[in-house]
XYZ file of C-alpha atoms in Angstrom:
781
model
C 192.818 40.879 -0.125
C 195.032 37.917 -1.855
C 193.107 34.959 -2.755
C 193.887 31.773 -0.448
C 195.127 30.205 -3.976
C 197.571 32.431 -4.257
C 201.152 31.524 -2.377
C 201.674 35.242 -1.247
C 198.254 34.935 0.751
C 200.414 31.952 3.180
C 203.439 34.130 2.841
C 201.904 37.509 4.114
C 199.245 35.566 6.986
C 201.976 33.240 8.213
C 205.330 34.878 7.678
C 206.593 31.647 6.134
C 209.160 30.819 3.651
C 207.680 29.033 0.593
C 210.239 26.303 -0.904
C 208.868 24.494 -4.084
C 208.875 20.791 -3.160
C 210.165 20.217 -6.498
C 212.150 23.226 -8.254
C 212.519 21.193 -11.477
C 208.370 19.960 -11.609
C 206.222 23.053 -10.576
C 203.225 21.465 -9.599
C 201.702 24.148 -7.129
C 203.455 22.041 -4.150
C 205.256 23.690 -1.573
C 206.783 23.408 1.908
C 205.873 26.261 3.970
C 208.831 26.699 6.187
C 209.508 27.911 9.865
C 212.560 26.226 10.952
C 211.515 22.898 11.578
C 209.371 23.994 14.106
C 205.488 23.758 12.846
C 206.604 23.844 8.969
C 203.996 21.959 6.380
C 203.296 21.275 3.185
C 200.958 23.064 0.787
C 199.432 22.209 -2.330
C 197.859 25.638 -3.672
C 196.190 24.280 -7.009
C 192.608 23.131 -6.449
C 192.438 19.147 -6.933
C 190.273 16.625 -5.367
C 192.066 13.830 -3.388
C 192.176 10.206 -4.592
C 193.157 7.138 -2.360
C 196.517 7.496 -4.348
C 197.093 11.043 -4.154
C 196.708 10.880 -0.587
C 199.251 8.649 -0.104
C 201.654 10.797 -2.209
C 200.551 13.517 0.651
C 201.977 11.291 3.251
C 204.993 9.829 1.661
C 205.450 14.039 0.751
C 204.797 15.278 4.213
C 206.767 12.713 5.783
C 210.125 12.702 3.917
C 210.044 16.334 4.664
C 209.900 16.080 7.922
C 206.211 17.661 8.628
C 202.915 16.491 9.837
C 200.071 17.925 7.811
C 199.786 18.332 3.729
C 197.383 21.327 3.263
C 195.350 21.083 -0.134
C 192.818 23.556 -1.493
C 190.537 20.453 -2.876
C 187.716 22.956 -4.182
C 186.963 26.651 -4.415
C 185.380 26.757 -1.448
C 187.201 24.163 0.963
C 190.592 23.160 2.523
C 191.757 19.731 3.191
C 194.691 18.777 5.878
C 196.433 15.519 5.425
C 197.868 14.381 8.958
C 200.005 11.162 7.931
C 200.910 10.790 11.698
C 196.891 10.414 12.521
C 196.225 8.927 9.223
C 193.458 11.616 9.183
C 192.093 13.820 6.863
C 189.883 17.244 7.884
C 188.194 19.712 6.303
C 187.761 23.472 6.984
C 185.971 26.471 4.798
C 187.957 28.635 2.840
C 185.945 31.343 4.370
C 186.880 30.548 7.599
C 190.623 30.084 7.272
C 190.553 33.718 5.382
C 189.124 35.258 8.805
C 190.899 33.464 10.990
C 194.572 32.793 9.721
C 196.152 33.275 13.091
C 193.624 30.566 14.866
C 194.590 27.961 12.030
C 197.962 28.416 12.058
C 198.110 28.043 15.988
C 195.863 24.493 15.443
C 198.157 23.089 12.738
C 200.651 23.859 15.399
C 199.096 21.663 17.756
C 199.390 19.151 14.968
C 202.844 19.350 14.378
C 204.320 18.119 17.729
C 207.836 15.724 17.452
C 207.751 12.235 17.634
C 209.947 9.427 17.164
C 208.278 8.308 13.721
C 209.633 11.626 12.007
C 211.889 11.151 9.010
C 214.805 12.679 11.155
C 214.642 10.382 14.725
C 213.581 7.187 12.488
C 216.554 7.372 9.953
C 218.860 8.211 13.017
C 217.601 5.326 14.839
C 218.478 3.100 12.462
C 221.798 4.775 12.042
C 222.539 4.088 15.200
C 221.586 0.403 15.154
C 223.921 0.296 12.193
C 226.606 2.047 13.883
C 226.063 -0.404 17.089
C 226.920 -3.846 14.606
C 229.653 -1.668 12.572
C 232.760 -2.102 14.632
C 234.993 0.621 15.089
C 234.503 2.441 12.223
C 235.774 5.748 11.625
C 233.591 8.895 11.387
C 233.931 9.061 7.508
C 233.579 5.251 7.265
C 230.036 5.550 9.328
C 228.633 8.150 7.387
C 229.316 6.107 4.130
C 227.456 3.432 5.390
C 224.319 6.264 6.017
C 224.704 7.615 2.309
C 224.337 3.791 1.250
C 221.549 3.126 3.570
C 219.743 6.133 1.845
C 220.679 5.312 -1.595
C 218.962 2.253 -0.865
C 215.586 3.927 -1.206
C 215.910 4.763 -4.986
C 218.506 2.047 -6.375
C 220.270 -1.260 -5.734
C 223.062 -0.159 -3.078
C 225.443 -3.256 -4.296
C 225.738 -1.524 -7.479
C 226.465 1.776 -6.494
C 228.204 3.978 -9.244
C 230.246 5.646 -6.451
C 231.529 8.483 -8.701
C 227.912 9.215 -9.232
C 226.935 9.853 -5.789
C 230.494 11.571 -4.686
C 231.091 8.775 -1.847
C 233.681 6.141 -1.043
C 233.290 2.390 -1.197
C 233.002 1.095 2.555
C 232.271 -2.465 3.557
C 228.825 -2.979 5.340
C 228.283 -5.102 8.152
C 226.641 -8.318 7.298
C 223.089 -7.602 8.320
C 222.476 -4.346 5.996
C 219.816 -5.799 4.218
C 217.817 -5.764 7.025
C 218.139 -2.415 7.776
C 217.823 -1.670 4.179
C 214.168 -3.245 4.494
C 213.408 -1.338 7.454
C 213.985 2.313 6.207
C 212.143 1.117 3.027
C 208.897 -0.247 4.819
C 209.048 3.201 6.219
C 206.199 4.174 9.029
C 202.684 3.808 8.571
C 203.057 2.194 5.056
C 204.863 5.408 3.725
C 207.314 5.485 1.164
C 210.373 7.597 2.342
C 211.151 9.694 -1.007
C 214.812 10.056 -1.069
C 214.661 13.023 -3.612
C 213.041 14.688 -0.633
C 214.577 13.832 2.377
C 217.702 15.149 0.767
C 216.927 18.162 -0.880
C 215.037 19.480 2.404
C 215.790 17.573 5.855
C 219.458 17.012 4.770
C 220.798 19.810 7.206
C 218.607 18.383 10.408
C 219.494 14.757 9.231
C 223.133 15.111 8.558
C 223.953 17.422 11.836
C 222.227 14.208 13.776
C 224.167 11.961 11.628
C 227.420 13.995 13.110
C 226.610 14.073 16.344
C 226.346 10.164 16.528
C 229.543 9.639 14.865
C 231.803 12.312 16.678
C 230.634 11.258 19.787
C 230.205 7.608 19.602
C 230.985 5.299 22.306
C 232.736 2.227 21.240
C 232.431 0.170 24.467
C 230.976 -2.787 24.504
C 228.078 -3.323 26.699
C 227.597 -5.899 28.723
C 226.113 -8.448 26.247
C 228.410 -7.824 23.708
C 226.776 -5.288 21.616
C 228.482 -1.401 21.184
C 226.911 1.174 23.167
C 224.211 3.131 21.526
C 225.315 5.965 24.163
C 227.080 9.277 22.938
C 230.062 10.480 24.568
C 230.226 14.213 25.822
C 233.116 16.183 26.138
C 233.959 19.266 28.301
C 234.976 21.063 25.137
C 232.624 19.856 22.664
C 230.154 22.401 22.905
C 232.346 25.238 23.042
C 232.659 25.897 19.744
C 231.112 23.176 17.358
C 227.379 24.614 17.707
C 224.952 23.331 14.903
C 223.110 25.899 13.172
C 219.069 25.791 13.575
C 217.395 25.318 10.019
C 215.359 28.957 11.110
C 218.617 30.777 11.415
C 220.286 29.472 8.756
C 216.980 30.223 6.243
C 216.628 33.611 7.452
C 220.142 34.795 6.771
C 220.586 33.135 3.668
C 217.114 34.681 2.790
C 218.094 38.226 4.090
C 221.717 37.913 2.386
C 220.184 37.171 -0.850
C 218.119 40.152 -0.985
C 220.658 42.312 -1.047
C 222.125 40.852 -4.223
C 220.538 42.228 -7.375
C 219.987 38.382 -9.454
C 218.633 39.843 -12.394
C 222.226 41.830 -13.118
C 224.441 38.424 -12.092
C 225.293 36.229 -14.796
C 227.256 34.079 -12.341
C 227.488 33.924 -8.324
C 230.447 33.034 -6.227
C 229.544 31.705 -3.242
C 231.867 31.015 -0.140
C 231.541 29.273 3.488
C 235.045 28.765 5.316
C 233.532 26.676 8.051
C 230.712 24.753 5.953
C 230.151 21.549 8.172
C 227.985 19.640 6.261
C 227.077 22.391 4.237
C 223.725 23.773 5.798
C 224.589 26.775 4.783
C 225.506 26.327 1.235
C 222.470 23.830 0.388
C 220.139 26.581 1.883
C 221.603 29.325 -0.511
C 221.062 26.493 -3.344
C 217.822 25.725 -2.824
C 216.711 29.531 -2.495
C 218.530 30.448 -5.428
C 216.338 27.601 -7.485
C 213.251 28.882 -5.592
C 213.953 32.805 -7.128
C 214.848 31.092 -10.396
C 217.998 32.139 -10.853
C 219.268 30.984 -14.199
C 223.156 31.932 -13.814
C 226.028 29.694 -12.764
C 226.706 29.551 -9.589
C 230.039 28.294 -8.197
C 230.332 27.231 -4.195
C 233.483 26.743 -2.054
C 233.193 25.116 1.129
C 236.279 24.757 3.954
C 235.680 22.724 7.274
C 238.468 20.942 9.489
C 236.319 18.160 10.014
C 236.656 15.048 7.414
C 233.333 13.763 7.965
C 231.602 16.767 7.685
C 233.367 17.552 4.017
C 232.497 13.808 2.763
C 229.143 14.896 3.571
C 228.683 18.036 1.650
C 230.739 16.305 -0.789
C 227.986 13.923 -1.252
C 224.756 16.233 -0.865
C 226.248 19.299 -3.244
C 227.103 16.612 -6.051
C 223.467 15.241 -5.515
C 222.302 18.680 -5.908
C 224.353 19.460 -8.976
C 222.801 16.407 -10.792
C 219.515 16.768 -9.884
C 218.803 21.151 -9.786
C 221.058 22.308 -11.828
C 221.305 21.459 -15.535
C 224.156 22.220 -17.898
C 227.022 22.064 -15.782
C 225.537 25.304 -13.731
C 227.030 24.356 -10.657
C 230.889 24.160 -9.338
C 231.645 23.302 -6.300
C 234.567 22.697 -4.207
C 234.286 21.710 -0.475
C 238.123 21.224 0.809
C 239.197 19.512 4.423
C 241.461 21.974 5.539
C 243.743 21.850 8.880
C 242.516 25.869 9.715
C 240.569 27.781 7.361
C 242.081 31.242 8.586
C 246.011 29.812 7.094
C 244.596 29.102 3.424
C 244.271 31.795 1.154
C 241.068 33.249 0.453
C 240.430 34.830 -2.808
C 238.855 38.767 -2.566
C 236.291 38.430 -4.946
C 233.064 36.296 -3.232
C 229.682 37.082 -4.252
C 228.186 35.787 -0.805
C 230.204 34.757 2.260
C 227.495 32.705 4.271
C 229.028 31.085 7.609
C 228.531 29.931 11.384
C 232.150 30.168 12.122
C 233.301 28.194 15.470
C 232.920 30.133 18.657
C 236.280 29.387 20.252
C 237.432 31.729 22.809
C 241.127 32.562 22.977
C 241.398 30.376 26.366
C 240.169 26.915 24.738
C 242.839 27.876 21.772
C 245.562 25.451 23.112
C 247.694 25.567 19.578
C 249.956 28.541 18.846
C 249.500 28.004 15.612
C 246.056 28.205 16.114
C 246.059 31.547 18.034
C 248.666 33.105 15.517
C 246.373 32.282 12.770
C 243.674 34.643 14.514
C 246.358 37.502 15.055
C 247.160 37.412 11.158
C 244.051 37.399 10.151
C 242.767 40.612 12.442
C 246.356 42.643 11.262
C 246.118 46.013 12.954
C 242.833 45.653 14.242
C 243.374 43.591 16.755
C 243.635 45.344 19.480
C 242.834 42.666 21.896
C 245.126 40.111 23.309
C 242.766 37.532 23.522
C 240.159 37.433 20.297
C 237.415 34.624 19.827
C 238.189 32.557 16.725
C 234.377 33.542 15.262
C 235.256 37.283 15.038
C 238.606 36.572 13.490
C 236.618 34.613 10.669
C 234.202 37.455 10.557
C 236.817 40.246 9.881
C 238.687 38.084 7.172
C 235.321 36.836 5.145
C 234.513 41.547 5.125
C 237.483 41.833 3.086
C 237.150 38.970 0.955
C 233.926 40.010 -0.613
C 234.216 41.542 -4.057
C 232.461 44.965 -4.671
C 228.775 44.673 -3.607
C 229.853 41.583 -2.135
C 226.931 40.176 0.834
C 227.976 38.564 4.102
C 225.746 36.779 6.661
C 226.797 35.107 9.357
C 226.412 33.963 13.016
C 228.484 35.589 15.642
C 229.018 36.106 19.285
C 227.134 38.990 20.553
C 229.972 40.050 22.211
C 231.054 41.978 18.897
C 228.461 44.160 18.790
C 229.320 45.773 22.718
C 232.363 44.438 24.067
C 234.843 46.995 24.101
C 237.503 44.834 23.060
C 236.509 44.987 19.389
C 236.017 48.746 18.935
C 238.457 48.646 16.933
C 237.276 45.915 14.425
C 233.573 47.349 14.478
C 234.891 50.811 13.333
C 236.805 48.924 10.407
C 233.922 47.116 9.319
C 231.675 50.071 9.560
C 233.876 51.805 7.134
C 233.602 48.916 4.723
C 230.466 46.786 4.645
C 226.978 48.521 4.954
C 225.353 46.830 7.417
C 221.350 45.888 6.224
C 220.563 43.659 9.240
C 221.619 43.030 12.697
C 219.851 40.342 15.220
C 220.429 40.082 18.478
C 218.415 36.616 19.553
C 220.128 36.057 23.060
C 221.109 32.744 24.941
C 218.577 30.158 23.126
C 219.615 29.570 19.647
C 221.820 26.844 20.066
C 220.138 23.630 21.600
C 223.492 22.563 23.047
C 224.947 25.793 24.126
C 223.640 29.123 26.236
C 226.359 31.316 23.855
C 224.874 34.482 23.365
C 223.873 34.871 20.102
C 223.459 37.539 16.955
C 223.521 37.552 13.218
C 224.501 40.387 10.950
C 223.737 40.817 6.609
C 225.975 43.218 5.360
C 227.204 44.650 1.860
C 230.538 45.943 0.949
C 229.484 49.107 -0.517
C 231.456 51.470 1.917
C 228.248 53.682 1.974
C 226.699 54.618 5.452
C 223.588 52.951 5.905
C 220.489 52.488 9.036
C 220.570 48.489 9.466
C 217.313 46.962 10.344
C 217.371 45.881 13.924
C 215.860 42.829 15.363
C 215.429 42.661 18.752
C 213.820 39.956 21.198
C 213.664 39.071 25.371
C 216.738 36.676 25.967
C 213.948 34.211 26.751
C 213.704 30.476 25.159
C 211.612 30.293 21.792
C 211.413 33.933 21.041
C 213.835 34.095 18.560
C 211.696 31.908 15.855
C 208.907 33.832 16.458
C 210.369 37.303 15.883
C 212.323 35.692 12.456
C 208.925 34.452 10.734
C 207.682 37.886 12.199
C 210.310 39.279 10.013
C 209.015 37.835 7.091
C 205.433 38.751 7.515
C 206.399 42.315 8.235
C 208.311 42.357 4.608
C 205.801 40.586 2.862
C 203.225 42.804 3.772
C 205.479 46.086 3.562
C 205.314 47.350 7.178
C 208.223 49.453 8.577
C 208.131 47.872 12.262
C 206.966 45.567 14.319
C 206.652 46.157 17.988
C 205.830 43.026 20.080
C 205.829 42.665 23.819
C 208.628 39.769 23.528
C 210.398 41.525 20.257
C 210.864 44.215 17.805
C 211.967 44.949 14.253
C 212.639 48.345 13.161
C 215.042 50.584 11.327
C 215.928 53.324 13.908
C 216.612 56.847 12.847
C 220.293 56.962 14.459
C 222.895 54.057 14.645
C 224.677 53.111 16.419
C 222.761 54.654 19.687
C 226.016 54.567 21.781
C 229.375 55.685 19.796
C 231.504 52.916 20.787
C 228.841 49.770 20.412
C 226.365 48.476 18.359
C 223.907 47.490 21.010
C 221.028 46.284 19.775
C 217.588 47.812 21.718
C 213.308 47.913 21.540
C 211.996 49.907 19.473
C 210.461 51.924 22.810
C 213.923 51.669 24.148
C 215.203 53.014 21.489
C 212.558 55.813 21.368
C 213.114 56.935 24.647
C 217.023 56.749 24.310
C 216.306 59.407 21.980
C 214.527 61.497 24.688
C 216.497 60.818 27.078
C 219.789 61.900 24.845
C 217.783 65.240 24.249
C 217.125 65.658 28.124
C 221.012 65.315 28.694
C 221.889 67.844 25.775
C 219.306 70.400 27.726
C 221.133 69.831 30.726
C 217.738 68.161 32.311
C 220.013 64.905 33.121
C 223.465 64.183 33.704
C 225.643 60.784 32.896
C 226.362 58.599 36.129
C 230.233 59.029 35.342
C 229.838 63.125 35.717
C 228.364 62.842 39.217
C 230.012 59.478 41.044
C 233.319 57.413 40.300
C 232.507 53.754 40.272
C 235.305 51.471 41.884
C 235.528 47.665 41.989
C 235.827 46.330 45.260
C 238.002 44.176 46.914
C 239.604 41.256 45.613
C 241.290 39.069 48.362
C 242.804 36.705 46.133
C 242.412 33.405 48.075
C 238.659 31.706 49.362
C 238.012 31.065 52.668
C 241.435 32.261 54.461
C 240.450 35.838 54.888
C 237.113 36.246 56.359
C 235.117 35.350 59.691
C 231.573 35.090 60.511
C 230.037 37.861 62.936
C 229.565 35.592 65.864
C 233.672 34.713 65.436
C 234.251 38.427 64.965
C 232.526 39.168 68.951
C 234.935 36.817 70.562
C 238.224 38.439 69.599
C 240.028 41.308 71.525
C 239.376 45.011 70.701
C 242.860 44.641 69.907
C 242.264 42.591 67.451
C 238.834 43.727 66.136
C 241.050 46.353 64.776
C 242.060 44.675 61.930
C 238.830 43.581 60.362
C 236.072 45.327 58.939
C 232.501 44.287 57.709
C 232.321 42.952 54.259
C 230.110 43.863 51.687
C 229.307 40.637 49.437
C 226.474 39.745 46.814
C 223.911 38.481 49.335
C 224.566 41.959 51.691
C 222.298 43.972 49.530
C 218.694 43.286 48.957
C 216.295 46.214 47.570
C 218.432 48.878 49.439
C 218.517 47.374 52.291
C 222.264 46.498 53.598
C 223.071 43.251 55.991
C 226.174 41.859 56.457
C 226.998 38.643 58.337
C 230.752 38.371 57.514
C 233.742 40.447 58.614
C 237.110 40.590 56.177
C 240.212 40.814 57.642
C 241.424 44.082 56.267
C 244.722 45.623 58.061
C 245.016 48.717 56.473
C 244.514 52.752 57.651
C 243.927 55.470 55.532
C 247.732 55.816 55.115
C 247.817 52.241 54.051
C 248.959 48.454 55.661
C 249.103 48.338 59.154
C 251.561 45.784 59.512
C 254.624 45.984 57.982
C 256.621 43.004 58.929
C 256.123 39.116 59.229
C 257.088 39.638 62.851
C 254.215 41.619 64.274
C 251.459 38.741 62.402
C 252.865 36.583 65.903
C 250.850 38.606 68.368
C 247.709 38.495 66.578
C 245.822 35.183 66.923
C 243.987 35.546 63.640
C 247.112 35.650 62.090
C 248.968 32.930 63.883
C 245.662 30.282 63.500
C 244.544 30.992 59.843
C 247.087 33.201 58.168
C 250.459 31.585 59.014
C 249.382 28.225 58.380
C 248.501 29.294 54.794
C 251.214 31.422 54.307
C 252.443 29.159 51.230
C 249.171 29.381 49.325
C 249.444 33.271 50.332
C 252.646 33.381 48.912
C 251.904 32.332 45.391
C 249.599 35.219 44.544
C 251.099 37.497 41.963
C 251.502 41.354 42.474
C 251.000 41.552 45.986
C 254.004 43.330 48.115
C 253.183 41.323 51.913
C 251.841 38.035 51.492
C 249.452 38.819 54.489
C 248.015 41.176 52.898
C 244.464 41.479 50.424
C 245.510 40.557 46.458
C 243.463 44.097 45.722
C 242.699 45.922 48.746
C 241.357 48.974 47.082
C 243.180 52.228 48.384
C 239.996 53.971 48.094
C 238.730 51.735 51.148
C 241.792 52.480 53.400
C 239.738 55.459 54.599
C 236.243 54.979 55.759
C 233.172 56.757 54.561
C 229.548 56.694 53.803
C 229.297 55.072 50.102
C 226.294 53.846 48.014
C 227.342 50.024 47.390
C 225.965 47.840 44.552
C 226.709 44.389 43.357
C 228.522 43.559 40.488
C 226.066 42.078 38.579
C 222.237 42.756 39.354
C 219.397 45.235 38.378
C 217.782 47.694 40.592
C 217.128 45.509 43.622
C 221.211 45.683 44.015
C 221.525 48.886 45.718
C 222.445 50.197 49.068
C 224.001 52.572 51.749
C 226.502 51.918 54.345
C 225.815 55.026 56.098
C 228.250 53.961 59.011
C 230.566 54.143 56.731
C 232.513 50.849 58.486
C 232.009 48.483 55.513
C 234.311 46.893 53.141
C 233.005 45.862 49.588
C 233.990 43.022 48.067
C 231.838 41.481 45.575
C 230.316 44.862 43.450
C 231.190 48.264 43.019
C 231.287 51.378 45.062
C 229.440 54.627 44.012
C 231.968 57.514 44.627
C 230.602 61.117 44.440
C 232.712 63.459 42.777
C 231.593 66.460 44.737
C 230.487 66.693 48.415
C 227.274 64.577 49.127
C 224.737 65.299 51.804
C 223.235 62.298 53.972
C 219.967 63.220 51.867
C 221.446 62.924 48.775
C 222.633 59.463 49.375
C 219.070 58.511 49.975
C 217.814 59.935 46.609
C 220.240 58.135 44.461
C 219.265 54.947 46.343
C 215.777 55.594 45.445
C 216.741 56.619 42.134
C 218.907 53.276 41.587
C 216.144 50.969 43.118
C 213.309 51.919 40.961
C 211.454 49.954 38.118
C 212.707 52.725 35.725
C 216.131 52.257 36.859
C 216.178 48.684 34.760
C 214.543 50.488 31.709
C 217.768 52.154 31.935
C 219.683 49.171 32.427
C 218.503 47.014 29.639
C 219.372 50.172 26.743
C 222.636 50.756 28.593
C 223.760 47.615 30.213
C 225.115 44.380 29.365
C 222.340 41.622 30.133
C 223.268 38.499 31.279
C 221.763 35.036 30.561
C 219.029 34.142 32.582
C 216.756 37.306 32.884
C 216.706 40.660 34.309
C 220.173 40.606 35.568
C 222.989 43.311 34.487
C 226.533 44.193 34.478
C 226.555 47.174 37.467
C 229.975 48.428 36.368
C 231.558 51.805 35.424
C 231.957 50.351 31.993
C 228.628 49.163 31.431
C 226.759 51.810 33.718
C 228.728 55.637 32.954
C 226.472 56.824 30.555
C 223.343 56.174 31.934
C 221.322 59.644 32.668
C 220.331 60.607 35.943
C 219.041 63.745 37.822
C 221.822 65.951 39.228
C 221.952 66.945 42.837
C 224.399 69.479 42.134
C 221.693 71.511 39.973
C 219.371 73.711 42.242
C 216.245 72.538 40.062
C 216.433 69.111 41.101
C 217.742 69.738 44.996
C 214.648 72.568 45.444
C 212.107 70.082 43.931
C 209.282 68.316 45.787
C 210.236 65.251 44.056
C 214.283 65.382 45.653
C 212.814 65.486 49.281
C 210.065 62.748 48.506
C 212.596 60.516 47.123
C 215.093 61.027 49.928
C 212.378 59.623 52.369
C 211.667 56.543 50.237
C 215.210 56.142 50.294
C 214.652 55.731 54.034
C 211.552 53.172 53.449
C 213.815 51.086 51.313
C 216.783 50.902 53.496
C 214.543 49.664 56.608
C 213.733 47.073 53.970
C 209.940 48.709 52.491
C 210.451 47.749 48.827
C 206.562 48.319 48.510
C 207.959 52.125 47.717
C 209.905 51.123 44.531
C 206.476 51.794 42.114
C 205.921 55.103 43.919
C 209.671 56.033 43.227
C 209.287 55.514 39.498
C 206.255 57.667 39.374
C 207.897 60.432 40.604
C 210.749 59.931 38.736
C 208.777 59.678 35.792
C 206.512 62.743 36.328
C 209.743 65.023 37.593
C 212.604 64.065 35.660
C 212.366 61.885 32.980
C 211.025 61.934 29.585
C 207.056 61.057 29.251
C 207.407 58.324 26.442
C 209.028 55.933 28.980
């Protein structure tokens, strides 16, 4: 085992990234980074702490937005200095070596966030300054913040604006008060500008930008400016600030794909740089890796305030960390990065492009720019802006160039992007694909993934990261990725996440879906069973049709009670309707009827005059004629928008909700229902009644949830999936048309259990899964 004084001990045991506190003065002081949560400072060189040194530990940990400074004070003990508690604790080295997880949990318990932490403390002062500064522009407001920070190091009245790369902006008359306030710090701590700008600028300026962009300049009751932020409906639709842990992991894994020892220069680009979170992180890690070549950094953004922040931070990085002109940067304010001229020789592109759906792009020029960027690959009429950035970036790398980027997860699975995936796969060797889910951005439930790839044109198997779509898991899995690689493990397989290199990728020929390690192994076995004819895809057995589209809410449906009051002549125009709440664990209960003037030959009512003898038509439809007539694609205004002609003729059917799980299937034995919100599974060959019950049991099993998780699209909020044809067609199931299935004892048992489900007995679900596993499916489920 590595000694505790070796920095790699901490990396292997904790999965944290060690970054030198001061790369220019390596003194065994490191920031151990996870991603803003549970980070701490560490000194590996043995040193006995004196009073002035103790204060330096407090100053350092506060200025790096951490709580704890861990110090090896002699060969047998470790001390923890916590600035918030103003407390020092001591632990035997042996106890830490033997209980590393317990020690890390203890540090985590003492790393909780407080308003006194560096970022909220500085932002609170900035917010007060913003309130008294009047109607400053965002750029002017940020220049005031720059001056406030610079005052920690020098007289703000004598600033060399060229040196700091900022504009001269007037400060409020009370500015000296706030200068004194920030210099005093918290708990007698002296804020360290070098550490603040080097290590917490990403989090600090992301928060600052929220303040300046959504600031409410309306005066409050007593004359002061409001301290409230304006939130806009579209503010979270595109600009999602990159969490530190995510930017750090993307940069770290992107740099691993570059042979830095053979490079004398690097050209790095972020076409949506914001306040340069990715670019600063890249420079920081390059310095940590002792890269000695020249670095050229290019950044573009449509936010003027973000660009001014980038210039300030990159100038500071260049002046303090990159001697002899080894760093050049060019950050530019642009209207639209896609319309700019991109080079084609970037060594590294790292980015979190704007996630803007086509529908939210109101400007025709923006839409045209996306289509131009995608070129012949744009089989989709309404692509997401982020996908255009990704595609253009992949085309702009030099040979062996690397891309690392955050993207909406639709790029992995949507049929709309299949052409883009195929073209990218032909140029980019995918090194890492991580499906992180809906809980990455704090301000939006966007389903997020990230990719790292190298422009080699070689076909490779990427490392895959899968985690449950639940809050807080993404940070854990990325920490375990680092730990896994430090310990040279091949896989990680935990309850909530897994990291592995698959034997085949992609699993499905038409997408890049990421599934868990166990699911991947199970799918391989399923593929073998399919090839051997033991299982068949759903599409071989069923035609899956969408339910009716009514077109106008609250017009065509009536309650069961209302239906019973209708005459027999009028009742013939209505049928029971299946909606989401009609189906529950195999049981079908309808509570409404829908206007359905159709028979097996089509619509019954041929002209408007015939409506006048039907009370429902005269009381409900005719008064709503104008609304109903505005629908597109209809031939009779009194008909449904999409009645689905397969529903014209009555018949027994197996139904599902549109979205759901194994609890979302039921049979209409009477054959009288119409489904609105969902799907109908219609047999391609003749079915007996027992066959319907057999498949009701199969689809209602816990095992079917596992199959959905492998093949279908998971929705935000838990165990919910798209049950439509596109996502279920390839799910392998037993085929009742095979004598080996129909004549088995398992068939008759499942038929009886399907009948129990129809009666409302959901307690049979575990038994169904046991029978399916034992009789039809591979044993490694």
